[in-house]
mmCIF file with all atom_site columns, C-alpha atoms in Angstrom:
data_model
loop_
_atom_site.group_PDB
_atom_site.id
_atom_site.type_symbol
_atom_site.label_atom_id
_atom_site.label_alt_id
_atom_site.label_comp_id
_atom_site.label_asym_id
_atom_site.label_entity_id
_atom_site.label_seq_id
_atom_site.pdbx_PDB_ins_code
_atom_site.Cartn_x
_atom_site.Cartn_y
_atom_site.Cartn_z
_atom_site.occupancy
_atom_site.B_iso_or_equiv
_atom_site.pdbx_formal_charge
_atom_site.auth_seq_id
_atom_site.auth_comp_id
_atom_site.auth_asym_id
_atom_site.auth_atom_id
_atom_site.pdbx_PDB_model_num
ATOM 1   C CA . UNK A 1 1   ? -41.972 23.453 49.829 1.00 72.00 ? 1   UNK A CA 1
ATOM 2   C CA . UNK A 1 2   ? -38.382 25.081 48.989 1.00 87.00 ? 2   UNK A CA 1
ATOM 3   C CA . UNK A 1 3   ? -35.958 23.428 45.971 1.00 91.00 ? 3   UNK A CA 1
ATOM 4   C CA . UNK A 1 4   ? -33.180 21.728 46.391 1.00 95.00 ? 4   UNK A CA 1
ATOM 5   C CA . UNK A 1 5   ? -29.043 23.876 46.007 1.00 96.00 ? 5   UNK A CA 1
ATOM 6   C CA . UNK A 1 6   ? -27.064 22.427 43.905 1.00 97.00 ? 6   UNK A CA 1
ATOM 7   C CA . UNK A 1 7   ? -25.287 21.619 47.158 1.00 97.00 ? 7   UNK A CA 1
ATOM 8   C CA . UNK A 1 8   ? -27.727 19.289 48.663 1.00 97.00 ? 8   UNK A CA 1
ATOM 9   C CA . UNK A 1 9   ? -28.603 17.457 45.179 1.00 98.00 ? 9   UNK A CA 1
ATOM 10  C CA . UNK A 1 10  ? -24.790 16.357 45.433 1.00 98.00 ? 10  UNK A CA 1
ATOM 11  C CA . UNK A 1 11  ? -25.101 15.553 48.638 1.00 98.00 ? 11  UNK A CA 1
ATOM 12  C CA . UNK A 1 12  ? -28.687 13.136 47.218 1.00 98.00 ? 12  UNK A CA 1
ATOM 13  C CA . UNK A 1 13  ? -26.155 11.760 44.238 1.00 98.00 ? 13  UNK A CA 1
ATOM 14  C CA . UNK A 1 14  ? -25.405 8.616  46.020 1.00 96.00 ? 14  UNK A CA 1
ATOM 15  C CA . UNK A 1 15  ? -26.151 5.575  44.025 1.00 93.00 ? 15  UNK A CA 1
ATOM 16  C CA . UNK A 1 16  ? -29.638 5.764  42.886 1.00 96.00 ? 16  UNK A CA 1
ATOM 17  C CA . UNK A 1 17  ? -27.533 4.676  39.832 1.00 97.00 ? 17  UNK A CA 1
ATOM 18  C CA . UNK A 1 18  ? -24.356 4.437  38.370 1.00 97.00 ? 18  UNK A CA 1
ATOM 19  C CA . UNK A 1 19  ? -24.762 8.341  37.237 1.00 98.00 ? 19  UNK A CA 1
ATOM 20  C CA . UNK A 1 20  ? -25.077 9.655  40.215 1.00 98.00 ? 20  UNK A CA 1
ATOM 21  C CA . UNK A 1 21  ? -21.350 9.839  41.110 1.00 97.00 ? 21  UNK A CA 1
ATOM 22  C CA . UNK A 1 22  ? -20.455 12.256 36.921 1.00 97.00 ? 22  UNK A CA 1
ATOM 23  C CA . UNK A 1 23  ? -23.477 13.958 38.202 1.00 98.00 ? 23  UNK A CA 1
ATOM 24  C CA . UNK A 1 24  ? -21.541 14.625 41.095 1.00 98.00 ? 24  UNK A CA 1
ATOM 25  C CA . UNK A 1 25  ? -18.288 15.804 39.650 1.00 97.00 ? 25  UNK A CA 1
ATOM 26  C CA . UNK A 1 26  ? -20.153 17.847 37.588 1.00 97.00 ? 26  UNK A CA 1
ATOM 27  C CA . UNK A 1 27  ? -21.249 19.884 39.846 1.00 98.00 ? 27  UNK A CA 1
ATOM 28  C CA . UNK A 1 28  ? -17.753 19.860 42.043 1.00 98.00 ? 28  UNK A CA 1
ATOM 29  C CA . UNK A 1 29  ? -16.313 21.055 38.760 1.00 97.00 ? 29  UNK A CA 1
ATOM 30  C CA . UNK A 1 30  ? -19.497 24.260 38.962 1.00 97.00 ? 30  UNK A CA 1
ATOM 31  C CA . UNK A 1 31  ? -21.797 22.939 36.033 1.00 97.00 ? 31  UNK A CA 1
ATOM 32  C CA . UNK A 1 32  ? -24.839 24.762 35.614 1.00 98.00 ? 32  UNK A CA 1
ATOM 33  C CA . UNK A 1 33  ? -27.822 23.395 37.472 1.00 98.00 ? 33  UNK A CA 1
ATOM 34  C CA . UNK A 1 34  ? -31.378 24.006 36.426 1.00 98.00 ? 34  UNK A CA 1
ATOM 35  C CA . UNK A 1 35  ? -33.711 23.111 39.133 1.00 97.00 ? 35  UNK A CA 1
ATOM 36  C CA . UNK A 1 36  ? -37.920 23.089 37.267 1.00 94.00 ? 36  UNK A CA 1
ATOM 37  C CA . UNK A 1 37  ? -40.274 25.073 39.577 1.00 91.00 ? 37  UNK A CA 1
ATOM 38  C CA . UNK A 1 38  ? -42.717 22.156 38.921 1.00 94.00 ? 38  UNK A CA 1
ATOM 39  C CA . UNK A 1 39  ? -43.976 18.685 39.486 1.00 96.00 ? 39  UNK A CA 1
ATOM 40  C CA . UNK A 1 40  ? -44.950 16.872 36.312 1.00 96.00 ? 40  UNK A CA 1
ATOM 41  C CA . UNK A 1 41  ? -46.432 13.703 35.646 1.00 97.00 ? 41  UNK A CA 1
ATOM 42  C CA . UNK A 1 42  ? -44.692 10.206 35.809 1.00 96.00 ? 42  UNK A CA 1
ATOM 43  C CA . UNK A 1 43  ? -45.710 9.279  32.422 1.00 96.00 ? 43  UNK A CA 1
ATOM 44  C CA . UNK A 1 44  ? -44.305 12.515 30.999 1.00 96.00 ? 44  UNK A CA 1
ATOM 45  C CA . UNK A 1 45  ? -40.721 12.142 32.784 1.00 96.00 ? 45  UNK A CA 1
ATOM 46  C CA . UNK A 1 46  ? -41.188 8.257  31.838 1.00 96.00 ? 46  UNK A CA 1
ATOM 47  C CA . UNK A 1 47  ? -41.525 8.916  28.333 1.00 96.00 ? 47  UNK A CA 1
ATOM 48  C CA . UNK A 1 48  ? -39.066 11.275 28.161 1.00 96.00 ? 48  UNK A CA 1
ATOM 49  C CA . UNK A 1 49  ? -37.041 9.118  29.671 1.00 97.00 ? 49  UNK A CA 1
ATOM 50  C CA . UNK A 1 50  ? -37.220 6.323  27.047 1.00 96.00 ? 50  UNK A CA 1
ATOM 51  C CA . UNK A 1 51  ? -37.493 7.793  24.145 1.00 97.00 ? 51  UNK A CA 1
ATOM 52  C CA . UNK A 1 52  ? -34.170 9.638  25.169 1.00 95.00 ? 52  UNK A CA 1
ATOM 53  C CA . UNK A 1 53  ? -32.798 5.815  24.888 1.00 96.00 ? 53  UNK A CA 1
ATOM 54  C CA . UNK A 1 54  ? -33.988 5.234  22.220 1.00 95.00 ? 54  UNK A CA 1
ATOM 55  C CA . UNK A 1 55  ? -32.454 8.362  20.349 1.00 95.00 ? 55  UNK A CA 1
ATOM 56  C CA . UNK A 1 56  ? -28.716 7.438  21.605 1.00 93.00 ? 56  UNK A CA 1
ATOM 57  C CA . UNK A 1 57  ? -29.057 4.136  20.736 1.00 92.00 ? 57  UNK A CA 1
ATOM 58  C CA . UNK A 1 58  ? -29.660 4.612  17.089 1.00 93.00 ? 58  UNK A CA 1
ATOM 59  C CA . UNK A 1 59  ? -26.456 6.664  16.972 1.00 91.00 ? 59  UNK A CA 1
ATOM 60  C CA . UNK A 1 60  ? -24.138 5.659  19.029 1.00 91.00 ? 60  UNK A CA 1
ATOM 61  C CA . UNK A 1 61  ? -24.521 8.497  21.616 1.00 92.00 ? 61  UNK A CA 1
ATOM 62  C CA . UNK A 1 62  ? -23.082 7.236  25.233 1.00 95.00 ? 62  UNK A CA 1
ATOM 63  C CA . UNK A 1 63  ? -25.600 7.438  27.868 1.00 96.00 ? 63  UNK A CA 1
ATOM 64  C CA . UNK A 1 64  ? -24.735 7.086  31.577 1.00 97.00 ? 64  UNK A CA 1
ATOM 65  C CA . UNK A 1 65  ? -27.051 4.802  33.767 1.00 98.00 ? 65  UNK A CA 1
ATOM 66  C CA . UNK A 1 66  ? -30.109 6.073  31.083 1.00 97.00 ? 66  UNK A CA 1
ATOM 67  C CA . UNK A 1 67  ? -31.493 2.893  30.606 1.00 96.00 ? 67  UNK A CA 1
ATOM 68  C CA . UNK A 1 68  ? -31.253 2.158  34.660 1.00 97.00 ? 68  UNK A CA 1
ATOM 69  C CA . UNK A 1 69  ? -33.085 5.466  35.093 1.00 97.00 ? 69  UNK A CA 1
ATOM 70  C CA . UNK A 1 70  ? -36.197 4.418  32.212 1.00 97.00 ? 70  UNK A CA 1
ATOM 71  C CA . UNK A 1 71  ? -36.705 1.629  34.670 1.00 97.00 ? 71  UNK A CA 1
ATOM 72  C CA . UNK A 1 72  ? -37.181 3.020  38.525 1.00 97.00 ? 72  UNK A CA 1
ATOM 73  C CA . UNK A 1 73  ? -38.980 5.706  37.018 1.00 97.00 ? 73  UNK A CA 1
ATOM 74  C CA . UNK A 1 74  ? -41.153 2.742  35.288 1.00 96.00 ? 74  UNK A CA 1
ATOM 75  C CA . UNK A 1 75  ? -42.033 2.058  39.007 1.00 96.00 ? 75  UNK A CA 1
ATOM 76  C CA . UNK A 1 76  ? -43.390 5.347  40.116 1.00 96.00 ? 76  UNK A CA 1
ATOM 77  C CA . UNK A 1 77  ? -46.118 5.045  37.867 1.00 94.00 ? 77  UNK A CA 1
ATOM 78  C CA . UNK A 1 78  ? -49.790 7.837  38.578 1.00 94.00 ? 78  UNK A CA 1
ATOM 79  C CA . UNK A 1 79  ? -46.649 9.686  40.772 1.00 96.00 ? 79  UNK A CA 1
ATOM 80  C CA . UNK A 1 80  ? -46.431 13.467 40.189 1.00 97.00 ? 80  UNK A CA 1
ATOM 81  C CA . UNK A 1 81  ? -42.065 14.308 40.260 1.00 97.00 ? 81  UNK A CA 1
ATOM 82  C CA . UNK A 1 82  ? -40.236 16.588 39.581 1.00 97.00 ? 82  UNK A CA 1
ATOM 83  C CA . UNK A 1 83  ? -37.089 17.240 37.632 1.00 97.00 ? 83  UNK A CA 1
ATOM 84  C CA . UNK A 1 84  ? -33.403 18.810 37.511 1.00 98.00 ? 84  UNK A CA 1
ATOM 85  C CA . UNK A 1 85  ? -30.362 19.090 34.703 1.00 98.00 ? 85  UNK A CA 1
ATOM 86  C CA . UNK A 1 86  ? -27.509 19.179 35.464 1.00 98.00 ? 86  UNK A CA 1
ATOM 87  C CA . UNK A 1 87  ? -24.490 20.905 32.237 1.00 97.00 ? 87  UNK A CA 1
ATOM 88  C CA . UNK A 1 88  ? -21.019 20.295 32.369 1.00 96.00 ? 88  UNK A CA 1
ATOM 89  C CA . UNK A 1 89  ? -19.059 23.419 31.846 1.00 95.00 ? 89  UNK A CA 1
ATOM 90  C CA . UNK A 1 90  ? -18.332 22.569 28.888 1.00 94.00 ? 90  UNK A CA 1
ATOM 91  C CA . UNK A 1 91  ? -21.213 21.472 27.739 1.00 94.00 ? 91  UNK A CA 1
ATOM 92  C CA . UNK A 1 92  ? -19.835 17.650 26.573 1.00 94.00 ? 92  UNK A CA 1
ATOM 93  C CA . UNK A 1 93  ? -22.483 16.012 29.284 1.00 96.00 ? 93  UNK A CA 1
ATOM 94  C CA . UNK A 1 94  ? -25.685 16.907 31.094 1.00 96.00 ? 94  UNK A CA 1
ATOM 95  C CA . UNK A 1 95  ? -27.435 15.095 33.634 1.00 98.00 ? 95  UNK A CA 1
ATOM 96  C CA . UNK A 1 96  ? -31.193 14.549 34.407 1.00 98.00 ? 96  UNK A CA 1
ATOM 97  C CA . UNK A 1 97  ? -32.009 13.946 38.102 1.00 98.00 ? 97  UNK A CA 1
ATOM 98  C CA . UNK A 1 98  ? -35.469 12.740 38.652 1.00 98.00 ? 98  UNK A CA 1
ATOM 99  C CA . UNK A 1 99  ? -37.168 13.171 42.684 1.00 97.00 ? 99  UNK A CA 1
ATOM 100 C CA . UNK A 1 100 ? -39.643 12.929 44.380 1.00 97.00 ? 100 UNK A CA 1
ATOM 101 C CA . UNK A 1 101 ? -42.747 15.036 44.779 1.00 96.00 ? 101 UNK A CA 1
ATOM 102 C CA . UNK A 1 102 ? -41.351 17.008 48.293 1.00 95.00 ? 102 UNK A CA 1
ATOM 103 C CA . UNK A 1 103 ? -38.184 17.023 46.730 1.00 95.00 ? 103 UNK A CA 1
ATOM 104 C CA . UNK A 1 104 ? -37.112 14.967 48.756 1.00 94.00 ? 104 UNK A CA 1
ATOM 105 C CA . UNK A 1 105 ? -35.984 11.892 47.458 1.00 96.00 ? 105 UNK A CA 1
ATOM 106 C CA . UNK A 1 106 ? -33.091 11.809 44.576 1.00 97.00 ? 106 UNK A CA 1
ATOM 107 C CA . UNK A 1 107 ? -35.241 8.596  42.228 1.00 97.00 ? 107 UNK A CA 1
ATOM 108 C CA . UNK A 1 108 ? -32.883 8.307  39.153 1.00 98.00 ? 108 UNK A CA 1
ATOM 109 C CA . UNK A 1 109 ? -30.149 10.035 37.488 1.00 98.00 ? 109 UNK A CA 1
ATOM 110 C CA . UNK A 1 110 ? -29.001 9.611  33.564 1.00 98.00 ? 110 UNK A CA 1
ATOM 111 C CA . UNK A 1 111 ? -26.788 11.261 31.885 1.00 97.00 ? 111 UNK A CA 1
ATOM 112 C CA . UNK A 1 112 ? -25.812 11.861 28.033 1.00 96.00 ? 112 UNK A CA 1
ATOM 113 C CA . UNK A 1 113 ? -23.210 12.809 25.901 1.00 95.00 ? 113 UNK A CA 1
ATOM 114 C CA . UNK A 1 114 ? -23.603 15.680 23.338 1.00 88.00 ? 114 UNK A CA 1
ATOM 115 C CA . UNK A 1 115 ? -21.444 14.429 20.743 1.00 73.00 ? 115 UNK A CA 1
ATOM 116 C CA . UNK A 1 116 ? -23.477 12.109 18.400 1.00 56.00 ? 116 UNK A CA 1
ATOM 117 C CA . UNK A 1 117 ? -20.036 9.927  18.065 1.00 55.00 ? 117 UNK A CA 1
ATOM 118 C CA . UNK A 1 118 ? -18.975 7.675  20.908 1.00 51.00 ? 118 UNK A CA 1
ATOM 119 C CA . UNK A 1 119 ? -16.691 7.843  22.930 1.00 53.00 ? 119 UNK A CA 1
ATOM 120 C CA . UNK A 1 120 ? -15.267 11.840 22.992 1.00 50.00 ? 120 UNK A CA 1
ATOM 121 C CA . UNK A 1 121 ? -15.542 12.566 26.342 1.00 55.00 ? 121 UNK A CA 1
ATOM 122 C CA . UNK A 1 122 ? -15.364 11.527 29.004 1.00 60.00 ? 122 UNK A CA 1
ATOM 123 C CA . UNK A 1 123 ? -17.618 12.199 32.434 1.00 64.00 ? 123 UNK A CA 1
ATOM 124 C CA . UNK A 1 124 ? -16.062 13.496 34.939 1.00 61.00 ? 124 UNK A CA 1
ATOM 125 C CA . UNK A 1 125 ? -13.859 10.410 36.694 1.00 58.00 ? 125 UNK A CA 1
ATOM 126 C CA . UNK A 1 126 ? -15.643 8.121  34.235 1.00 49.00 ? 126 UNK A CA 1
ATOM 127 C CA . UNK A 1 127 ? -13.053 5.843  32.268 1.00 39.00 ? 127 UNK A CA 1
ATOM 128 C CA . UNK A 1 128 ? -15.599 4.558  29.738 1.00 41.00 ? 128 UNK A CA 1
ATOM 129 C CA . UNK A 1 129 ? -19.428 5.764  29.197 1.00 42.00 ? 129 UNK A CA 1
ATOM 130 C CA . UNK A 1 130 ? -22.117 3.361  29.304 1.00 38.00 ? 130 UNK A CA 1
#
């Protein structure tokens, strides 16, 4: 099973969540894409996303579609998933991308601003972080 290329991932980032456009733009401006080469259980990635949502909320850290992603991942119980990350070239934002086990369907995408203070840097082509 062949991993998707950054161009494949960009093409798959359509309207799964409101972070897809910003993640696609991050790839377009030279963001680093790292595709993890193993399947992980849904409960693991869903738990990480859920904890990230709580932590970023407590810190006031801007996110994109993290709440949507948590909801989407919860619907894929007992499945094996695959993941990738996208880092903005200036490392201000990073995105997590979640796929089915065969790399054929992109399930969700979320973004987190690395800064701990709201309003620092908007993601590409986004007026306001959500």
